[in-house]
Structures are given as C-alpha cells and as structure tokens.
Coordinates of N, CA and C in Angstrom, one line a residue:
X1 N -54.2 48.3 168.9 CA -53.5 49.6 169.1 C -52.5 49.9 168.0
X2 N -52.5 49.4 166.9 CA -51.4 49.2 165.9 C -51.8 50.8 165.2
X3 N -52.5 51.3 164.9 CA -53.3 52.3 164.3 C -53.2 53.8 164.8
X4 N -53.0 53.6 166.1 CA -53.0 54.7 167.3 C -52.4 55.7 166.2
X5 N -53.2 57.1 166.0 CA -52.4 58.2 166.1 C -52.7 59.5 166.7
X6 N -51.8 60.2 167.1 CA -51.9 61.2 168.2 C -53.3 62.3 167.5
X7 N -53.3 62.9 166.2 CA -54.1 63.9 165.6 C -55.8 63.5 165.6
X8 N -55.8 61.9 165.3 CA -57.2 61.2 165.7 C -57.7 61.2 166.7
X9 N -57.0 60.7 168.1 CA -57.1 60.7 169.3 C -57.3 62.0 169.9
X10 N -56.7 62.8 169.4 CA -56.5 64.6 170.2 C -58.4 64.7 169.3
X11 N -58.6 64.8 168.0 CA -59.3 65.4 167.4 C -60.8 64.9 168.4
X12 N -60.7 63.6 168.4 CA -61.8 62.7 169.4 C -62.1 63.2 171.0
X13 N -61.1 63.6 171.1 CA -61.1 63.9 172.5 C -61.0 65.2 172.7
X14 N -61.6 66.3 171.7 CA -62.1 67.5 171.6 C -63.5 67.6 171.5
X15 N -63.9 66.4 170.1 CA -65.5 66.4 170.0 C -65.9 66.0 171.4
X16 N -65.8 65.1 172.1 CA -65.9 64.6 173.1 C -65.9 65.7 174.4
X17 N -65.4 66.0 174.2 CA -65.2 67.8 175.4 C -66.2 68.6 174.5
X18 N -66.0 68.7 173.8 CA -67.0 69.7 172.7 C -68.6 69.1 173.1
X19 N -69.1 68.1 172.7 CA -70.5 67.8 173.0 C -70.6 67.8 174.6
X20 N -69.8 67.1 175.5 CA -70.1 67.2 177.0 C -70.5 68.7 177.9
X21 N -69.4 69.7 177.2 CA -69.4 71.2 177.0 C -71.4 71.8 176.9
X22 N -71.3 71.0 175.5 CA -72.6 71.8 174.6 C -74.0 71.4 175.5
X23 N -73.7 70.1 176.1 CA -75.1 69.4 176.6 C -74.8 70.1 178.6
X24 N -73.7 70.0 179.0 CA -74.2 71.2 180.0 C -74.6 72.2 179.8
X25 N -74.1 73.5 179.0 CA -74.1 74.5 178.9 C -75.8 74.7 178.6
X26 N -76.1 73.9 177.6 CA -77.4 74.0 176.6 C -78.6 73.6 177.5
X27 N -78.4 72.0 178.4 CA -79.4 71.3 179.2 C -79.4 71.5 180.5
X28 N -77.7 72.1 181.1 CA -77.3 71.7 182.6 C -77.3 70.2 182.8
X29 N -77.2 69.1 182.2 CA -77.4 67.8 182.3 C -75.6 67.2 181.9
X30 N -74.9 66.4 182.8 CA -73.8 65.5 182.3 C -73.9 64.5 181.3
X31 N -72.9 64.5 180.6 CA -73.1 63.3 179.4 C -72.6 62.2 180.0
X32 N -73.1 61.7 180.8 CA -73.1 60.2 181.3 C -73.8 59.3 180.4
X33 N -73.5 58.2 179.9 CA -74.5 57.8 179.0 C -75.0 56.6 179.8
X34 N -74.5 56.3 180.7 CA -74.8 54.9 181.4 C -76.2 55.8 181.8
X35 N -76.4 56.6 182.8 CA -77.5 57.5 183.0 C -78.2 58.2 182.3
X36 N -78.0 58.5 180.9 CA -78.7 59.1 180.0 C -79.4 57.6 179.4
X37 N -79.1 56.8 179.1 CA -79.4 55.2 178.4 C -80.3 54.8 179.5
X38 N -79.8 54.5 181.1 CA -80.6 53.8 181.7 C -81.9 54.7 182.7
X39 N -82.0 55.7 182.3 CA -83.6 56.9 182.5 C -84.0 56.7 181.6
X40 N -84.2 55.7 180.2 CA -85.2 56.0 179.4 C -86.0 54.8 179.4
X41 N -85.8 53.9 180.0 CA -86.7 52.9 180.4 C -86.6 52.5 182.1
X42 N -87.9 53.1 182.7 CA -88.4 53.5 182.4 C -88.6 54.9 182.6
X43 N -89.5 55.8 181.1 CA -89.0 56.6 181.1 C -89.4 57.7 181.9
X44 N -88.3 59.0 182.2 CA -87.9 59.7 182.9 C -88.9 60.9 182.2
X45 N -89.3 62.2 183.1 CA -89.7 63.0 182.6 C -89.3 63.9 181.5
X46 N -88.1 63.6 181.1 CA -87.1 64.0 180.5 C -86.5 63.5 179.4
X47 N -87.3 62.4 178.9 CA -87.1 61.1 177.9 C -86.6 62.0 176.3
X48 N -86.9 63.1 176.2 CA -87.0 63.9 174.7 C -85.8 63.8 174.5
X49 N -84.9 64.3 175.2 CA -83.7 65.3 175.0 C -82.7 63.4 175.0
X50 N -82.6 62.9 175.6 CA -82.2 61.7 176.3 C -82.0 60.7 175.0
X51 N -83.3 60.5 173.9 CA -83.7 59.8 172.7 C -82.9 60.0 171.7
X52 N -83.0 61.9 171.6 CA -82.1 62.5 170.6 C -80.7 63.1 171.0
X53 N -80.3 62.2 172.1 CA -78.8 62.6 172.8 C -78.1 61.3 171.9
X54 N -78.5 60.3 172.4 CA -78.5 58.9 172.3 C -78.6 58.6 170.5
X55 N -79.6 58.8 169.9 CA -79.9 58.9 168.3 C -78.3 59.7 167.7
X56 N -78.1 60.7 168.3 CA -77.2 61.8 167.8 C -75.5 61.0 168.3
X57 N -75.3 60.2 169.2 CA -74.4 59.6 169.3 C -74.2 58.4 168.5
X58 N -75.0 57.7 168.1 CA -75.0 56.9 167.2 C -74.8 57.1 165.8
X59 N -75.6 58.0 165.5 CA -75.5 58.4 164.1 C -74.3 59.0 163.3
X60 N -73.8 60.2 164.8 CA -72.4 61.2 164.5 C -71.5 59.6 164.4
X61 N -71.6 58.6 165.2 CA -70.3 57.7 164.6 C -70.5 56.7 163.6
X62 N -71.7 56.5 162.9 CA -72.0 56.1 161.9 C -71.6 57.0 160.7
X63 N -72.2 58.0 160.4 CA -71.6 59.2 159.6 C -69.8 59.1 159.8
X64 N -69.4 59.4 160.9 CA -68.1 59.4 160.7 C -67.2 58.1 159.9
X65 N -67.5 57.2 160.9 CA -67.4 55.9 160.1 C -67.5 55.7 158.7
X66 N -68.6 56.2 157.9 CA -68.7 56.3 156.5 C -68.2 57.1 155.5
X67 N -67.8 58.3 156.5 CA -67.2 59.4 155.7 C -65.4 59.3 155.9
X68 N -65.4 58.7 157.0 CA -63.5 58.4 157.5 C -63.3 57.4 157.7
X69 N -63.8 56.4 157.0 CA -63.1 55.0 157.0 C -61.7 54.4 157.0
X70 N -60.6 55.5 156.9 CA -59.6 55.4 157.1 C -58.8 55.6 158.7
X71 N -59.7 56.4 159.6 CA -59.2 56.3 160.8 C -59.9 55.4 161.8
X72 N -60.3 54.7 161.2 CA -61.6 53.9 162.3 C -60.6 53.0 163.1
X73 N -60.7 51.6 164.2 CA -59.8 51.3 164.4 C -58.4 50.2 164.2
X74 N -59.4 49.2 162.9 CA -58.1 48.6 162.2 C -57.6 49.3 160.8
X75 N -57.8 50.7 160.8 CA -57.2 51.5 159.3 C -58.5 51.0 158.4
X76 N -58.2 50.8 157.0 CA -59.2 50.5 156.3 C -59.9 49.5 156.3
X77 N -59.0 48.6 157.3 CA -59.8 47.0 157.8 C -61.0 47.1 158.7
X78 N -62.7 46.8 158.7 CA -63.5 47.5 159.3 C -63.0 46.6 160.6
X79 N -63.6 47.2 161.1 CA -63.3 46.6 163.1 C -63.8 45.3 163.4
X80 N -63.4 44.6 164.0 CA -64.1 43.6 164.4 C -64.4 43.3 165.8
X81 N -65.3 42.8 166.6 CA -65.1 42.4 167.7 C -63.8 41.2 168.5
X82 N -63.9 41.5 169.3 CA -63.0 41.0 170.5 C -63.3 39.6 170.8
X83 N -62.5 38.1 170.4 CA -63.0 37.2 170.5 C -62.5 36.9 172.2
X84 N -63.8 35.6 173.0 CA -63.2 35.1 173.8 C -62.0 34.6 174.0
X85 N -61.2 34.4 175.3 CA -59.8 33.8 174.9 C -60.6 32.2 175.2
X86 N -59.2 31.5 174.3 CA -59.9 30.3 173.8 C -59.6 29.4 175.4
X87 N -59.5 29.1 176.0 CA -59.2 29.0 177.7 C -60.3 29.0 178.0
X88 N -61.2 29.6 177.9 CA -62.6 29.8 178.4 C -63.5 29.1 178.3
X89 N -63.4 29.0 176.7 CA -64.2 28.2 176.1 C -65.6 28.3 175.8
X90 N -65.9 29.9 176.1 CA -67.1 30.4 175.8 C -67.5 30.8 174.5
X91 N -69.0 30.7 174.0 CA -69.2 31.0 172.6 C -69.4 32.5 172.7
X92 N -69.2 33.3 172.0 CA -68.9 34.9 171.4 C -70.5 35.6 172.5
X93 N -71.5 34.9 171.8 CA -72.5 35.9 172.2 C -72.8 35.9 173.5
X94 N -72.5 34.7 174.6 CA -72.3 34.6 175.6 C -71.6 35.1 176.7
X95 N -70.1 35.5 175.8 CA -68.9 36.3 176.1 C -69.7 37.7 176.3
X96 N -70.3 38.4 175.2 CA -70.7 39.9 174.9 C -71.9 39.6 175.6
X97 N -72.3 39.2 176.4 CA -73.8 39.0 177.1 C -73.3 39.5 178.5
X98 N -72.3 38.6 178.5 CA -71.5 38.7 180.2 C -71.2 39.5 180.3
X99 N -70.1 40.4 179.5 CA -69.4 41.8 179.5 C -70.6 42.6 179.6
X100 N -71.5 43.0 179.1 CA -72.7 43.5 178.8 C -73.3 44.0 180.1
X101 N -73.5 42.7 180.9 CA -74.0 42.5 182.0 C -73.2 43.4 183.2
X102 N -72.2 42.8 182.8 CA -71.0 43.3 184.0 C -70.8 44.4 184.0
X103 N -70.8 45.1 182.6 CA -70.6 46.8 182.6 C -71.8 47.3 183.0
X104 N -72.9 47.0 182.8 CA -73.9 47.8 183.3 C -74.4 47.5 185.0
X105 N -74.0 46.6 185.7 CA -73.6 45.9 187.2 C -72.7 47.0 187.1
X106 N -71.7 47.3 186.8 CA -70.4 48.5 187.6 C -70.8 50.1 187.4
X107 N -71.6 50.0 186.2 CA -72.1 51.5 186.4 C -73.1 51.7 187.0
X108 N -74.0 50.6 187.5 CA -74.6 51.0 188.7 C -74.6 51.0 190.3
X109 N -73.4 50.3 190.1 CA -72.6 50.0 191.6 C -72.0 51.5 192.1
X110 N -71.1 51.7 190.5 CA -69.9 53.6 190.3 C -71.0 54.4 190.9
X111 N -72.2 54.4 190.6 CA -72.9 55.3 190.3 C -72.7 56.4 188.7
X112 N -72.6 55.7 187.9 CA -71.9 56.6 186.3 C -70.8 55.6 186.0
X113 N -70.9 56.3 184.7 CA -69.5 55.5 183.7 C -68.3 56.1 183.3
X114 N -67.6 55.7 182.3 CA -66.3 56.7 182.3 C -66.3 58.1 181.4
X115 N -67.5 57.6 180.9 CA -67.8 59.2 180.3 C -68.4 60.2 181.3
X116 N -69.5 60.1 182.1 CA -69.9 60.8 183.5 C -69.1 61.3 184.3
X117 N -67.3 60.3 185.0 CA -66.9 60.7 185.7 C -66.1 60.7 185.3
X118 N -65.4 60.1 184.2 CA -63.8 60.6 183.3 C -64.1 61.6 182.5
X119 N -65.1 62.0 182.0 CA -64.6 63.3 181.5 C -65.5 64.7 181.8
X120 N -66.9 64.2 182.3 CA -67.3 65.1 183.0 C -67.4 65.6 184.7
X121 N -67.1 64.5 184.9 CA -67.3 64.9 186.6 C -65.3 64.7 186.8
X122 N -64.4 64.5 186.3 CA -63.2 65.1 186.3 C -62.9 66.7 186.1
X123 N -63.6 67.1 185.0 CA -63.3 68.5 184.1 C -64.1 69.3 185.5
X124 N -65.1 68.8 186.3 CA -65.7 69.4 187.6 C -65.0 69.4 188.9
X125 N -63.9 68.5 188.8 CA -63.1 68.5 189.6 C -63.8 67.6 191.4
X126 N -64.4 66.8 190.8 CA -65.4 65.9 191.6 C -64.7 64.7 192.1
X127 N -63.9 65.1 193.3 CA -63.4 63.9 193.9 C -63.7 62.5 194.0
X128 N -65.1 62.3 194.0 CA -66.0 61.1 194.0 C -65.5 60.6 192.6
X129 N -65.5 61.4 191.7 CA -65.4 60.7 189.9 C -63.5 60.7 190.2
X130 N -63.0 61.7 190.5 CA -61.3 61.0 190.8 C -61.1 59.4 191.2
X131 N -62.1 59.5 192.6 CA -61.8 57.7 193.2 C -62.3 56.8 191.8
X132 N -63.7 57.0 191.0 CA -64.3 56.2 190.2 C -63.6 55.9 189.3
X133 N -62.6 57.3 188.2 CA -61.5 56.7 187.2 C -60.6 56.1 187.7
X134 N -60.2 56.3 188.9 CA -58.5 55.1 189.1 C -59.2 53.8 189.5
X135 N -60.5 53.8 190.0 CA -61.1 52.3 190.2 C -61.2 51.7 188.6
X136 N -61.9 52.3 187.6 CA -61.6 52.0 186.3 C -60.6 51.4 185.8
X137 N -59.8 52.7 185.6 CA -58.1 52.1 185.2 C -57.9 50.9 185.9
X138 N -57.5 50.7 187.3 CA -57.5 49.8 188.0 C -57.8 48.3 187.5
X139 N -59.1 48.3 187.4 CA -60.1 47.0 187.2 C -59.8 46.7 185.3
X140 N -59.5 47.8 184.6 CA -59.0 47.7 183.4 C -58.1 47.0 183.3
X141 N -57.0 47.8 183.5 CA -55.4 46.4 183.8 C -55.6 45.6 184.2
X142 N -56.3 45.0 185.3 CA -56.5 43.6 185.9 C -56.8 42.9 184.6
X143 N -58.5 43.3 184.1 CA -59.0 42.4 182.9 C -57.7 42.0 182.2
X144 N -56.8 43.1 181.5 CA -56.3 43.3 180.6 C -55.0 41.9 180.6
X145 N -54.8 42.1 182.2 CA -53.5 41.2 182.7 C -54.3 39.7 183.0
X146 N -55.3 39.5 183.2 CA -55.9 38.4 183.6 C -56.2 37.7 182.0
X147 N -57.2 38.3 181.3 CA -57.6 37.8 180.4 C -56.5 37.9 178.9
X148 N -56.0 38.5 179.1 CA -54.5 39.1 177.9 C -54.8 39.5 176.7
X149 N -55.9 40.0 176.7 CA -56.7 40.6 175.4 C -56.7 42.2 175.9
X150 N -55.7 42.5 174.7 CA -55.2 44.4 174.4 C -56.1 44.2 173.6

C-alpha cells in the first residue's frame, strides 16, 4: 500500500462503474466475474458475450499496464506476488493453489464475488450483496490479522 493514491484509485473505480454500467445497460447481465468465468465451462447458452467480456478484462489491464507502468502497484517496480508466510512452510504454488481453491469455494457458497455484490448488486441496493460485502470485509481482516500479510 506504499503507492496508494487517491486520483488512481478514484480513476479505477470509475472504469469499474463505467464497464458494470455499460454491460447492464448493453446485456442486462451483472459483472460478476466469478459467474461470468464459471458459465463458460460448461458452456452456457450465452458463452459469446462471456469470452469477450473476460478477453476484454484482461487485455484493458494488460494495455494499461504497458501504457502506465507508473501507477501499477509497486510504482515502476513491476508487481510481484504475495509470498507464503514463512510459519507455514508452504511452497508458493501450493500457497496460490489453496487461495485459488478457497476463493472459488466462497464464491460459490456467496453465491457471487466482490465485484457481483460489491459493486453491482450494492449500486442495486440488494440487501442479500449488503450481508455478502461485510461477510467479505469481515473474513478479509481475519486473513489479514491471522496470516499478517498487508
């Protein structure tokens, strides 16, 4: 979090409103990606739009990444992943196997992820996604306090 600044974060969290906005308005569909990701295998009648939802989020942060390499999240230092804490004693890809697992176990428990119900089923005013972000936040700080990796 050394890097945090408010004009990046605001500007991010416009695109972000901005595309969620564009794929209702355009599809009627939420930008859930945990549910957009996991209808395409297997696939859904609806696989087209889903491919190049998915392609188009990848790409827009590759492009960005290459064209703003200055706000990425260690400044000009490219990013690195999050090592296990040494306590554990787990090897890396084991660690990101587990996390892996476990996030896709909670978004299918939530029913949706924090993009589905933090920014589109909140902006709907969807009580159900209310309970699902404070369970987030929630289980967030626990990790955060348990494991001590900011």
């Amino acid at each position: 979090m050394d890097s945090f600044t408010p004009l990046t974060a605001t500007l991010g969290g416009l695109l972000i409103g901005l595309a969620s906005a564009v794929l209702w308005l355009g599809n009627g569909r939420i930008a859930g990606i945990s549910g957009i990701f996991g209808q395409l295998l297997p696939p859904a009648q609806t696989v087209v739009w889903r491919i190049v939802f998915i392609l188009s989020l990848v790409g827009a942060t590759a492009l960005a990444a290459l064209a703003f390499p200055q706000i990425g999240v260690g400044g000009v230092e490219p990013a690195v992943l999050v090592t296990p804490p040494a306590a554990w004693s787990l090897p890396a890809p084991v660690w990101l196997i587990v996390a892996g697992l476990l996030t896709g176990f909670g978004t299918k428990v939530g029913n949706g992820c924090t993009s589905g119900h933090g920014v589109c089923g909140l902006a709907r005013l969807s009580l159900r996604s209310l309970v699902a972000v404070i369970v987030f936040f929630g289980v967030a700080i626990l990790t955060v306090t348990v494991t001590g990796i900011v």
